[in-house]
Coordinates of N, CA and C in Angstrom, one line a residue:
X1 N 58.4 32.4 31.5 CA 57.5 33.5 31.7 C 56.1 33.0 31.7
X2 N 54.9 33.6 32.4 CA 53.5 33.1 32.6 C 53.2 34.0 31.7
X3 N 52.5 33.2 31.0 CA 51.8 33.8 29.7 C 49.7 34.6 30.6
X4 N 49.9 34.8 31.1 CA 48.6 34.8 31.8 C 48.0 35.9 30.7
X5 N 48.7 36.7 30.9 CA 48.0 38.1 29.8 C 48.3 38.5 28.0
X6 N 49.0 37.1 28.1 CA 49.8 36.9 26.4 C 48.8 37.6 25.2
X7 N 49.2 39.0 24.7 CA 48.2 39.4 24.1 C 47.7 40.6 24.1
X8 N 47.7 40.4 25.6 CA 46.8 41.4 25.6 C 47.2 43.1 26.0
X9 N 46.5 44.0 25.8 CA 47.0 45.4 25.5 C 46.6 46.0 26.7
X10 N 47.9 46.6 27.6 CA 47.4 47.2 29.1 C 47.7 48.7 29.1
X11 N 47.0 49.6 29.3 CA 47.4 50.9 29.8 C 47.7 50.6 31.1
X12 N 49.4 51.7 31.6 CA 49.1 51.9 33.4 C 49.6 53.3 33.5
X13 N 49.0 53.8 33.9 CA 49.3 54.6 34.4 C 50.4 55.3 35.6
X14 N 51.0 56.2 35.4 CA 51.8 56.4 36.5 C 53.1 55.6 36.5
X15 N 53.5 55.1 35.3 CA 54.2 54.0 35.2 C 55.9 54.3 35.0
X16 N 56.3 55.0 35.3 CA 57.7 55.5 35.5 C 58.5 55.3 36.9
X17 N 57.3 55.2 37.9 CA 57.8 55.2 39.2 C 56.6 54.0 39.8
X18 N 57.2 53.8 41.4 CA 56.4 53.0 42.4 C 55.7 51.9 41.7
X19 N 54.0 51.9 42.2 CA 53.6 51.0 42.3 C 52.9 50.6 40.3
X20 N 53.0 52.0 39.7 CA 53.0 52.0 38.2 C 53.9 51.2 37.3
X21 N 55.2 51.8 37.7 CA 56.1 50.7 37.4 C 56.0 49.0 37.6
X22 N 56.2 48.9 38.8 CA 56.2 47.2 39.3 C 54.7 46.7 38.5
X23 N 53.6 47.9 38.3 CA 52.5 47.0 37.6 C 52.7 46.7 35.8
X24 N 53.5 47.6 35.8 CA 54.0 47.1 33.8 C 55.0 46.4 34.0
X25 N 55.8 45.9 34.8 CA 56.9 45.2 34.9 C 55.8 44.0 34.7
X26 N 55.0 43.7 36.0 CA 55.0 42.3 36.3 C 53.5 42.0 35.4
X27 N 53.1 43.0 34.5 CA 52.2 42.8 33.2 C 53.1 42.4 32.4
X28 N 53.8 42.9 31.8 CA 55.1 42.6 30.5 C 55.7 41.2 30.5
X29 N 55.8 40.7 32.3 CA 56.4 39.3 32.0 C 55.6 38.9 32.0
X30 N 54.0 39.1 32.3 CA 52.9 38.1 31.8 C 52.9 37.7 30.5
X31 N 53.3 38.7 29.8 CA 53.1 38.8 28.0 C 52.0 39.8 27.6
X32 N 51.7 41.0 28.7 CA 51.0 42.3 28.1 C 51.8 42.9 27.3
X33 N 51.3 43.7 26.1 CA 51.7 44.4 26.0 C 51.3 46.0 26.7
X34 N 52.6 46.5 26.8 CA 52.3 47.4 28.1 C 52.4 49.5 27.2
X35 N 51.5 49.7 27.0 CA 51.2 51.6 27.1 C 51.4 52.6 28.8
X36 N 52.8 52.7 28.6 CA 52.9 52.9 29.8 C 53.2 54.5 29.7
X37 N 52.3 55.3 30.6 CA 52.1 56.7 30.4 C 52.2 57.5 31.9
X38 N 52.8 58.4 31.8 CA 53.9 59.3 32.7 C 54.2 60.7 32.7
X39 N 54.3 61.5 33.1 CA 55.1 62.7 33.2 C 56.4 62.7 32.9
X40 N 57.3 61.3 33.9 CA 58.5 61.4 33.5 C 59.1 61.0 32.5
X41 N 59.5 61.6 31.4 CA 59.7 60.8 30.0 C 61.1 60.2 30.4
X42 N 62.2 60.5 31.3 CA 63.5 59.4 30.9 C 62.8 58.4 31.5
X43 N 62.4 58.5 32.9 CA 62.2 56.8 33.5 C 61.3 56.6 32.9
X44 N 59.8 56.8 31.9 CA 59.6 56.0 31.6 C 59.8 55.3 30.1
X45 N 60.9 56.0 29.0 CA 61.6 55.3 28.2 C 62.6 54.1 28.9
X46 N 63.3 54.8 30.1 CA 63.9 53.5 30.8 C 63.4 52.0 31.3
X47 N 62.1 52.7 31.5 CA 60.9 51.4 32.1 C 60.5 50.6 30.5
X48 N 59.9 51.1 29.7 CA 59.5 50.8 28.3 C 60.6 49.9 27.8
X49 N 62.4 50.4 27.8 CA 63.3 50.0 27.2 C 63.9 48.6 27.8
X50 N 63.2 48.4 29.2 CA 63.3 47.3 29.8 C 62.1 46.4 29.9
X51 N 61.5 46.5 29.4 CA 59.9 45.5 29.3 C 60.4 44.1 28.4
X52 N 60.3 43.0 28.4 CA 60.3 41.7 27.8 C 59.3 41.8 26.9
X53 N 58.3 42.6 26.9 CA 57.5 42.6 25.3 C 57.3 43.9 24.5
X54 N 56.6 44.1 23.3 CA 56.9 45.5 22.6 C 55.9 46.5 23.8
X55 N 56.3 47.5 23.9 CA 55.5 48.1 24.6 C 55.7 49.5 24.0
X56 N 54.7 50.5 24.7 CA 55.1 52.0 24.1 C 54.9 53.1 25.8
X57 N 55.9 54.0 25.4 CA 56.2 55.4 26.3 C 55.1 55.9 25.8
X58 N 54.3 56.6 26.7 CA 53.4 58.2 26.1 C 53.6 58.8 27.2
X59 N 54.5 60.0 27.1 CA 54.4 61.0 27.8 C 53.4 62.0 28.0
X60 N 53.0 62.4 29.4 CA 51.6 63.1 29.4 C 50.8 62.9 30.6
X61 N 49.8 63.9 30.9 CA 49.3 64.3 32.0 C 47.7 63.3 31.9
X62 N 47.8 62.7 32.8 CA 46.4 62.2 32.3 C 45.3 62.9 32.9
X63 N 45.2 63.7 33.3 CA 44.2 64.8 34.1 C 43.8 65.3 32.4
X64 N 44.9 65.2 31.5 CA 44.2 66.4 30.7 C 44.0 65.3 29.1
X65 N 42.6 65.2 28.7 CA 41.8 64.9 28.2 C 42.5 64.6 26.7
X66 N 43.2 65.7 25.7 CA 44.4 65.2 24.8 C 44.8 63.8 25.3
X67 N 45.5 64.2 26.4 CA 46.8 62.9 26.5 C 45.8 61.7 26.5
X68 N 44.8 61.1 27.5 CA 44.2 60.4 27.1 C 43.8 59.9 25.8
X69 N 43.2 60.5 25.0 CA 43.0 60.7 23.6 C 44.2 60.1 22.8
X70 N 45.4 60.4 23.1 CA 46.8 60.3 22.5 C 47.2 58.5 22.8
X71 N 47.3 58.4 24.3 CA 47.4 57.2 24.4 C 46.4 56.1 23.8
X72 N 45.2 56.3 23.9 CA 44.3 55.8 23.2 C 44.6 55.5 22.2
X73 N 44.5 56.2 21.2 CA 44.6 56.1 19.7 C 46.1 55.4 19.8
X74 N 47.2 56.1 20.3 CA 48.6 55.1 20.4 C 48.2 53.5 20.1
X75 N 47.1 52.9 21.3 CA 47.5 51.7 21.7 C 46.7 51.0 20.4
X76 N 45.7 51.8 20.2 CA 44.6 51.1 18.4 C 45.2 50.9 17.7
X77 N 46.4 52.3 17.4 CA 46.7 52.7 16.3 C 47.8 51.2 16.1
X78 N 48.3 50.7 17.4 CA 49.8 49.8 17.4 C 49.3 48.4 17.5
X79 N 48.3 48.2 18.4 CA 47.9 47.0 18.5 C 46.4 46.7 18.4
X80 N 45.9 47.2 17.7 CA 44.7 47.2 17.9 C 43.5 47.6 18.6
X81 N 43.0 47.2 19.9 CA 42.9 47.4 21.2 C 43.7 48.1 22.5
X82 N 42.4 48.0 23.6 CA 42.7 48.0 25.1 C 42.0 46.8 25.5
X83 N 42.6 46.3 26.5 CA 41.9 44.9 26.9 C 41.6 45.5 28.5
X84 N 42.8 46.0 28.9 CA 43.0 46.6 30.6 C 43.7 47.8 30.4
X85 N 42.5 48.7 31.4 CA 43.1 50.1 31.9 C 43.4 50.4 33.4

């Protein structure tokens, strides 16, 4: 695994599907830790439950101002930081 990102704390957005997904996949084998946030909660527990590092699901609309807030605090609350959004 390339450690390129070892460490460090990534929001993606959109990350249940397409090009959201493939970007927390190919974060996680960097060694991100990956906040990966979605509408769809099975695929994106399914995406989460397949990551090579600890990562977290937040279900939620990011248009609406809560959910951001939510993931936020999520990623402080777990890892300290955001490095990349």
């Amino acid at each position: 695994m390339n450690e390129r990102f070892s460490g460090s704390v990534v929001v993606v957005t959109g990350a249940a599907s397409g090009l959201g997904a493939a970007s927390a996949m190919c974060l996680a084998g960097q060694g991100a830790h990956v906040i990966a946030v979605d509408l769809k909660k099975d695929a994106l527990r399914d995406l989460v439950d397949s990551l090579p590092t600890p990562s977290i699901a937040v279900e939620g609309d990011i248009a609406e101002e809560s959910t951001v807030d939510r993931y936020m605090k999520t990623a402080t609350d777990k890892f300290g930081k955001v490095d990349l959004y």
